[in-house]
PDB file of C-alpha atoms in Angstrom:
ATOM      1  CA  MET A   1      -0.114  -0.206  -0.149  1.00 44.00           C
ATOM      2  CA  ALA A   2       2.791   2.116   0.378  1.00 43.00           C
ATOM      3  CA  ASN A   3       3.288   3.272  -3.096  1.00 52.00           C
ATOM      4  CA  ALA A   4      -0.436   3.364  -4.142  1.00 51.00           C
ATOM      5  CA  SER A   5      -1.715   7.104  -5.241  1.00 64.00           C
ATOM      6  CA  TYR A   6      -5.032   6.963  -3.621  1.00 83.00           C
ATOM      7  CA  ALA A   7      -6.624   9.875  -2.180  1.00 88.00           C
ATOM      8  CA  TYR A   8      -9.573   9.192   0.304  1.00 93.00           C
ATOM      9  CA  THR A   9     -12.361  11.694   1.790  1.00 92.00           C
ATOM     10  CA  PRO A  10     -13.365  11.542   5.110  1.00 93.00           C
ATOM     11  CA  ALA A  11     -16.238   8.862   4.827  1.00 95.00           C
ATOM     12  CA  GLU A  12     -14.005   6.802   2.525  1.00 96.00           C
ATOM     13  CA  ALA A  13     -11.365   6.640   5.319  1.00 95.00           C
ATOM     14  CA  ALA A  14     -14.157   5.203   7.541  1.00 96.00           C
ATOM     15  CA  ALA A  15     -15.367   3.079   4.873  1.00 96.00           C
ATOM     16  CA  VAL A  16     -11.834   1.456   4.244  1.00 97.00           C
ATOM     17  CA  SER A  17     -10.557   1.461   7.704  1.00 96.00           C
ATOM     18  CA  GLY A  18     -13.459   0.470   9.713  1.00 94.00           C
ATOM     19  CA  ILE A  19     -13.214   3.359  12.010  1.00 94.00           C
ATOM     20  CA  ALA A  20     -16.658   5.355  12.666  1.00 94.00           C
ATOM     21  CA  VAL A  21     -16.388   8.750  10.275  1.00 93.00           C
ATOM     22  CA  LYS A  22     -16.965  10.778  13.647  1.00 94.00           C
ATOM     23  CA  SER A  23     -13.648   8.804  15.005  1.00 95.00           C
ATOM     24  CA  VAL A  24     -11.857  10.210  11.935  1.00 93.00           C
ATOM     25  CA  HIS A  25     -12.798  13.644  12.256  1.00 92.00           C
ATOM     26  CA  ASN A  26     -11.896  13.375  15.742  1.00 93.00           C
ATOM     27  CA  ALA A  27      -8.382  11.843  14.702  1.00 92.00           C
ATOM     28  CA  ILE A  28      -8.030  14.995  12.562  1.00 90.00           C
ATOM     29  CA  ASP A  29      -8.971  17.614  15.309  1.00 91.00           C
ATOM     30  CA  LYS A  30      -6.371  15.733  17.703  1.00 89.00           C
ATOM     31  CA  ARG A  31      -3.560  16.013  14.870  1.00 88.00           C
ATOM     32  CA  ILE A  32      -3.215  12.201  14.776  1.00 89.00           C
ATOM     33  CA  ILE A  33      -3.546  12.311  11.368  1.00 87.00           C
ATOM     34  CA  ALA A  34      -3.114  15.067   9.157  1.00 80.00           C
ATOM     35  CA  THR A  35      -5.117  15.839   5.684  1.00 74.00           C
ATOM     36  CA  HIS A  36      -4.151  16.766   2.337  1.00 71.00           C
ATOM     37  CA  LEU A  37      -5.423  18.860  -0.482  1.00 64.00           C
ATOM     38  CA  ILE A  38      -5.302  16.306  -3.181  1.00 60.00           C
ATOM     39  CA  GLY A  39      -7.019  16.729  -6.704  1.00 59.00           C
ATOM     40  CA  GLY A  40     -10.588  17.830  -6.419  1.00 56.00           C
ATOM     41  CA  LYS A  41     -11.204  16.033  -2.928  1.00 55.00           C
ATOM     42  CA  GLY A  42     -10.452  18.827  -0.815  1.00 63.00           C
ATOM     43  CA  ARG A  43     -10.064  17.396   2.645  1.00 73.00           C
ATOM     44  CA  ALA A  44      -8.287  13.983   1.700  1.00 86.00           C
ATOM     45  CA  PHE A  45      -6.088  11.102   3.246  1.00 90.00           C
ATOM     46  CA  THR A  46      -3.549   8.728   1.887  1.00 91.00           C
ATOM     47  CA  ASP A  47      -2.938   5.020   2.523  1.00 93.00           C
ATOM     48  CA  GLU A  48      -0.714   5.618   5.046  1.00 92.00           C
ATOM     49  CA  ASP A  49      -2.614   7.950   6.946  1.00 93.00           C
ATOM     50  CA  LEU A  50      -5.501   5.156   6.868  1.00 95.00           C
ATOM     51  CA  LEU A  51      -2.708   2.638   8.369  1.00 95.00           C
ATOM     52  CA  ARG A  52      -2.498   5.217  11.148  1.00 94.00           C
ATOM     53  CA  LEU A  53      -6.192   5.515  11.734  1.00 94.00           C
ATOM     54  CA  LYS A  54      -6.491   1.596  12.052  1.00 95.00           C
ATOM     55  CA  LEU A  55      -3.541   1.345  14.259  1.00 95.00           C
ATOM     56  CA  TRP A  56      -4.223   4.317  16.452  1.00 95.00           C
ATOM     57  CA  TYR A  57      -7.634   3.078  17.274  1.00 95.00           C
ATOM     58  CA  GLY A  58      -6.634  -0.599  16.981  1.00 93.00           C
ATOM     59  CA  VAL A  59      -3.862  -0.787  19.847  1.00 92.00           C
ATOM     60  CA  GLY A  60      -6.055   1.832  21.756  1.00 89.00           C
ATOM     61  CA  SER A  61      -7.419  -0.174  24.631  1.00 87.00           C
ATOM     62  CA  ILE A  62      -3.160  -1.515  24.910  1.00 91.00           C
ATOM     63  CA  LEU A  63      -1.004   1.449  24.365  1.00 92.00           C
ATOM     64  CA  SER A  64      -1.160   5.125  25.613  1.00 92.00           C
ATOM     65  CA  ALA A  65      -1.151   7.729  23.251  1.00 92.00           C
ATOM     66  CA  GLU A  66       2.272   8.592  23.829  1.00 92.00           C
ATOM     67  CA  ARG A  67       3.378   4.946  22.819  1.00 92.00           C
ATOM     68  CA  ARG A  68       1.467   4.849  19.931  1.00 93.00           C
ATOM     69  CA  LYS A  69       2.797   7.970  18.636  1.00 92.00           C
ATOM     70  CA  ARG A  70       6.249   6.504  19.048  1.00 92.00           C
ATOM     71  CA  LEU A  71       4.872   3.511  17.325  1.00 93.00           C
ATOM     72  CA  PHE A  72       4.190   5.524  14.426  1.00 93.00           C
ATOM     73  CA  ASP A  73       7.545   7.201  14.334  1.00 93.00           C
ATOM     74  CA  THR A  74       9.055   3.312  14.509  1.00 94.00           C
ATOM     75  CA  ILE A  75       6.976   2.433  11.587  1.00 94.00           C
ATOM     76  CA  ASP A  76       8.100   5.884   9.379  1.00 92.00           C
ATOM     77  CA  GLN A  77      11.930   4.975  10.254  1.00 94.00           C
ATOM     78  CA  ASN A  78      11.277   1.332   9.096  1.00 92.00           C
ATOM     79  CA  PRO A  79       8.379   1.661   6.287  1.00 91.00           C
ATOM     80  CA  ASN A  80       9.265  -1.692   4.954  1.00 91.00           C
ATOM     81  CA  ALA A  81       9.053  -3.560   8.136  1.00 93.00           C
ATOM     82  CA  ASP A  82       6.480  -6.469   8.321  1.00 95.00           C
ATOM     83  CA  THR A  83       6.084  -5.814  12.083  1.00 96.00           C
ATOM     84  CA  VAL A  84       7.221  -3.540  14.531  1.00 94.00           C
ATOM     85  CA  ARG A  85       7.841  -3.903  18.262  1.00 92.00           C
ATOM     86  CA  ALA A  86       5.583  -1.722  20.298  1.00 88.00           C
ATOM     87  CA  ASP A  87       7.043  -2.392  23.714  1.00 84.00           C
ATOM     88  CA  ASP A  88       8.646  -5.553  25.486  1.00 83.00           C
ATOM     89  CA  TYR A  89       5.340  -7.684  25.225  1.00 86.00           C
ATOM     90  CA  LEU A  90       3.492  -6.436  22.207  1.00 91.00           C
ATOM     91  CA  ILE A  91       4.665  -6.928  18.388  1.00 94.00           C
ATOM     92  CA  VAL A  92       2.241  -5.132  15.843  1.00 95.00           C
ATOM     93  CA  ASP A  93       1.769  -6.685  12.372  1.00 96.00           C
ATOM     94  CA  VAL A  94       1.875  -3.869  10.251  1.00 96.00           C
ATOM     95  CA  ALA A  95       2.312  -5.828   7.231  1.00 96.00           C
ATOM     96  CA  ARG A  96      -1.522  -7.506   7.976  1.00 96.00           C
ATOM     97  CA  ALA A  97      -2.997  -4.131   8.548  1.00 96.00           C
ATOM     98  CA  ARG A  98      -1.608  -2.766   5.282  1.00 96.00           C
ATOM     99  CA  GLU A  99      -3.174  -6.006   3.634  1.00 97.00           C
ATOM    100  CA  GLN A 100      -6.688  -5.706   5.223  1.00 97.00           C
ATOM    101  CA  LEU A 101      -6.441  -1.966   4.322  1.00 97.00           C
ATOM    102  CA  ALA A 102      -5.696  -2.817   0.674  1.00 96.00           C
ATOM    103  CA  ALA A 103      -8.318  -5.439   0.357  1.00 97.00           C
ATOM    104  CA  ARG A 104     -11.009  -3.213   1.646  1.00 97.00           C
ATOM    105  CA  ALA A 105      -9.710  -0.199  -0.688  1.00 97.00           C
ATOM    106  CA  GLU A 106     -10.120  -2.588  -3.891  1.00 97.00           C
ATOM    107  CA  ALA A 107     -13.690  -3.561  -2.744  1.00 97.00           C
ATOM    108  CA  LEU A 108     -14.619   0.061  -2.233  1.00 97.00           C
ATOM    109  CA  ARG A 109     -13.250   0.234  -6.036  1.00 97.00           C
ATOM    110  CA  GLU A 110     -15.173  -2.511  -7.094  1.00 97.00           C
ATOM    111  CA  ALA A 111     -18.155  -1.250  -5.661  1.00 97.00           C
ATOM    112  CA  GLU A 112     -17.636   2.263  -7.114  1.00 96.00           C
ATOM    113  CA  ARG A 113     -17.383   0.202 -10.777  1.00 96.00           C
ATOM    114  CA  MET A 114     -20.726  -1.444 -10.432  1.00 95.00           C
ATOM    115  CA  ILE A 115     -22.875   1.218  -9.040  1.00 96.00           C
ATOM    116  CA  GLN A 116     -24.177   4.528 -11.012  1.00 93.00           C
ATOM    117  CA  SER A 117     -26.583   7.170 -10.675  1.00 89.00           C
ATOM    118  CA  VAL A 118     -29.186   7.647 -13.753  1.00 85.00           C
ATOM    119  CA  LYS A 119     -31.381  10.588 -13.934  1.00 84.00           C
ATOM    120  CA  GLY A 120     -35.128   9.209 -14.335  1.00 81.00           C
ATOM    121  CA  VAL A 121     -33.921   5.940 -12.959  1.00 81.00           C
ATOM    122  CA  VAL A 122     -35.174   5.553  -9.256  1.00 82.00           C
ATOM    123  CA  GLY A 123     -35.010   9.156  -9.222  1.00 85.00           C
ATOM    124  CA  GLY A 124     -31.523   9.454  -9.180  1.00 86.00           C
ATOM    125  CA  GLU A 125     -30.989   7.031  -6.517  1.00 92.00           C
ATOM    126  CA  PRO A 126     -27.411   5.077  -6.952  1.00 95.00           C
ATOM    127  CA  VAL A 127     -28.482   1.801  -8.153  1.00 95.00           C
ATOM    128  CA  PHE A 128     -26.718  -1.300  -9.189  1.00 95.00           C
ATOM    129  CA  LYS A 129     -25.547  -1.061 -12.936  1.00 93.00           C
ATOM    130  CA  ARG A 130     -28.556  -2.854 -15.187  1.00 91.00           C
ATOM    131  CA  THR A 131     -30.824  -3.033 -12.316  1.00 92.00           C
ATOM    132  CA  ARG A 132     -33.297  -0.384 -10.459  1.00 91.00           C
ATOM    133  CA  VAL A 133     -31.903  -1.596  -7.331  1.00 93.00           C
ATOM    134  CA  PRO A 134     -30.892   1.321  -4.749  1.00 95.00           C
ATOM    135  CA  VAL A 135     -27.637   0.523  -3.416  1.00 96.00           C
ATOM    136  CA  ARG A 136     -28.472   2.311   0.120  1.00 95.00           C
ATOM    137  CA  THR A 137     -31.855   0.046   0.317  1.00 94.00           C
ATOM    138  CA  ILE A 138     -29.602  -3.276   0.179  1.00 95.00           C
ATOM    139  CA  ALA A 139     -27.111  -1.627   2.817  1.00 96.00           C
ATOM    140  CA  ALA A 140     -29.686  -0.756   5.343  1.00 95.00           C
ATOM    141  CA  MET A 141     -31.393  -4.347   4.877  1.00 95.00           C
ATOM    142  CA  LYS A 142     -27.659  -5.807   5.719  1.00 94.00           C
ATOM    143  CA  THR A 143     -27.211  -3.400   8.716  1.00 93.00           C
ATOM    144  CA  GLN A 144     -30.525  -4.445  10.028  1.00 94.00           C
ATOM    145  CA  GLY A 145     -29.842  -8.320   9.949  1.00 94.00           C
ATOM    146  CA  ALA A 146     -30.917  -9.616   6.682  1.00 94.00           C
ATOM    147  CA  SER A 147     -28.607 -11.950   5.404  1.00 95.00           C
ATOM    148  CA  THR A 148     -27.280 -12.134   2.016  1.00 95.00           C
ATOM    149  CA  ALA A 149     -28.891 -15.118   0.791  1.00 95.00           C
ATOM    150  CA  GLU A 150     -32.182 -13.876   1.645  1.00 95.00           C
ATOM    151  CA  ILE A 151     -31.550 -10.381  -0.140  1.00 95.00           C
ATOM    152  CA  VAL A 152     -30.462 -12.236  -3.126  1.00 95.00           C
ATOM    153  CA  GLU A 153     -33.595 -13.963  -3.058  1.00 95.00           C
ATOM    154  CA  GLY A 154     -35.632 -11.018  -2.791  1.00 94.00           C
ATOM    155  CA  TYR A 155     -33.821  -9.310  -5.239  1.00 95.00           C
ATOM    156  CA  PRO A 156     -32.722 -11.928  -8.099  1.00 94.00           C
ATOM    157  CA  SER A 157     -30.870  -9.367 -10.188  1.00 94.00           C
ATOM    158  CA  LEU A 158     -28.250  -8.865  -7.619  1.00 95.00           C
ATOM    159  CA  THR A 159     -25.264 -10.797  -7.207  1.00 96.00           C
ATOM    160  CA  GLU A 160     -23.866 -11.785  -3.538  1.00 96.00           C
ATOM    161  CA  ARG A 161     -21.075 -10.087  -4.551  1.00 96.00           C
ATOM    162  CA  MET A 162     -22.965  -6.768  -5.352  1.00 96.00           C
ATOM    163  CA  VAL A 163     -24.864  -7.403  -1.747  1.00 96.00           C
ATOM    164  CA  GLU A 164     -21.487  -7.855   0.242  1.00 95.00           C
ATOM    165  CA  LEU A 165     -20.169  -4.451  -1.273  1.00 97.00           C
ATOM    166  CA  ALA A 166     -23.154  -2.251  -0.882  1.00 97.00           C
ATOM    167  CA  GLU A 167     -22.099  -1.751   2.938  1.00 95.00           C
ATOM    168  CA  ILE A 168     -19.084  -0.503   2.124  1.00 97.00           C
ATOM    169  CA  TRP A 169     -20.308   1.632  -0.306  1.00 97.00           C
ATOM    170  CA  ALA A 170     -22.680   3.404   1.447  1.00 97.00           C
ATOM    171  CA  VAL A 171     -20.471   3.909   4.447  1.00 96.00           C
ATOM    172  CA  ALA A 172     -18.069   5.922   1.804  1.00 96.00           C
ATOM    173  CA  HIS A 173     -21.200   7.585   0.546  1.00 95.00           C
ATOM    174  CA  PRO A 174     -23.400   8.966   3.210  1.00 92.00           C
ATOM    175  CA  ALA A 175     -26.930   9.989   2.126  1.00 87.00           C
ATOM    176  CA  ARG A 176     -27.464  13.815   2.674  1.00 77.00           C
ATOM    177  CA  GLY A 177     -30.694  15.463   4.052  1.00 63.00           C
ATOM    178  CA  ARG A 178     -33.832  13.225   5.340  1.00 54.00           C
ATOM    179  CA  PRO A 179     -34.481   9.860   3.816  1.00 53.00           C
ATOM    180  CA  ARG A 180     -36.321  10.222   0.448  1.00 54.00           C
ATOM    181  CA  LYS A 181     -39.586   8.774  -0.057  1.00 52.00           C
ATOM    182  CA  LEU A 182     -40.591   5.792  -2.460  1.00 47.00           C
ATOM    183  CA  SER A 183     -42.403   7.971  -4.354  1.00 48.00           C
ATOM    184  CA  GLU A 184     -39.238  10.363  -4.912  1.00 48.00           C
ATOM    185  CA  GLN A 185     -37.200   7.539  -5.793  1.00 47.00           C
ATOM    186  CA  GLY A 186     -39.732   6.537  -8.417  1.00 46.00           C
ATOM    187  CA  LEU A 187     -40.964   3.757  -6.787  1.00 46.00           C
ATOM    188  CA  LYS A 188     -44.733   2.460  -5.693  1.00 48.00           C
ATOM    189  CA  VAL A 189     -46.019   0.436  -3.175  1.00 43.00           C
ATOM    190  CA  ARG A 190     -47.222  -2.751  -4.400  1.00 47.00           C
ATOM    191  CA  SER A 191     -49.627  -3.845  -1.474  1.00 46.00           C
ATOM    192  CA  GLU A 192     -50.420  -2.281   1.747  1.00 49.00           C
ATOM    193  CA  LYS A 193     -51.903  -3.871   4.941  1.00 46.00           C
ATOM    194  CA  ARG A 194     -52.933  -1.841   7.871  1.00 53.00           C
ATOM    195  CA  LEU A 195     -53.483  -3.348  11.369  1.00 43.00           C
ATOM    196  CA  ARG A 196     -55.871  -2.145  14.013  1.00 54.00           C
ATOM    197  CA  ILE A 197     -54.136  -1.827  17.260  1.00 50.00           C
ATOM    198  CA  ARG A 198     -56.267  -2.318  20.366  1.00 52.00           C
ATOM    199  CA  SER A 199     -55.712  -0.586  23.835  1.00 49.00           C
ATOM    200  CA  GLU A 200     -55.435  -2.907  26.647  1.00 45.00           C
ATOM    201  CA  SER A 201     -58.617  -1.191  28.153  1.00 45.00           C
ATOM    202  CA  ALA A 202     -60.193  -2.180  24.723  1.00 44.00           C
ATOM    203  CA  ALA A 203     -58.972  -5.675  24.506  1.00 44.00           C
ATOM    204  CA  LYS A 204     -60.008  -6.280  28.273  1.00 47.00           C
ATOM    205  CA  PRO A 205     -63.149  -5.068  29.779  1.00 46.00           C
ATOM    206  CA  SER A 206     -63.125  -2.975  32.766  1.00 44.00           C
ATOM    207  CA  GLY A 207     -63.245  -5.155  36.224  1.00 50.00           C
ATOM    208  CA  SER A 208     -62.623  -8.717  34.236  1.00 47.00           C
ATOM    209  CA  PRO A 209     -60.530 -11.021  35.972  1.00 49.00           C
ATOM    210  CA  SER A 210     -56.628 -10.885  35.055  1.00 44.00           C
TER     211      SER A 210
END
């Protein structure tokens, strides 16, 4: 990853590193990582910044802030080292962290290639190419506990890989503003069922035995 030239927005950095975007901004405010002006992305991060993010929060429960900073200094002095000794008892597998970040970065780029927004298709919502399936809808279903198999069964135009990539893409591209209604997305409700909820007093006459 050290030789890669990718730039990441704060949301993309959160998606690739697996760190909450709020924590990414916190790391910026505390100057744990620096931001760069790269191309048209404005506030952007490099792959090395993402490594710092991952390690900073990954060993946060083990090492103090000062010792984590010394860990970064050691990594800077030994950029090609696979492992770095943080103290007498802890050795950090830097190579493994880089591999994990590289895999997630490639997953995000793969998702970018298969997702598009087309005017007039689902109200311009990002969808998987050659489908009308909103990506954020699939990501929300995954977040709420639906399995990949269940989603593919309900959306046969999707592959398992598409479903798996929906989550990382949605984290990297958070929706702005209020959630859009189905009608605003160009979708229609096919069926509707209403249930009458009875109050406890209506369900059980007053004075009846419990």
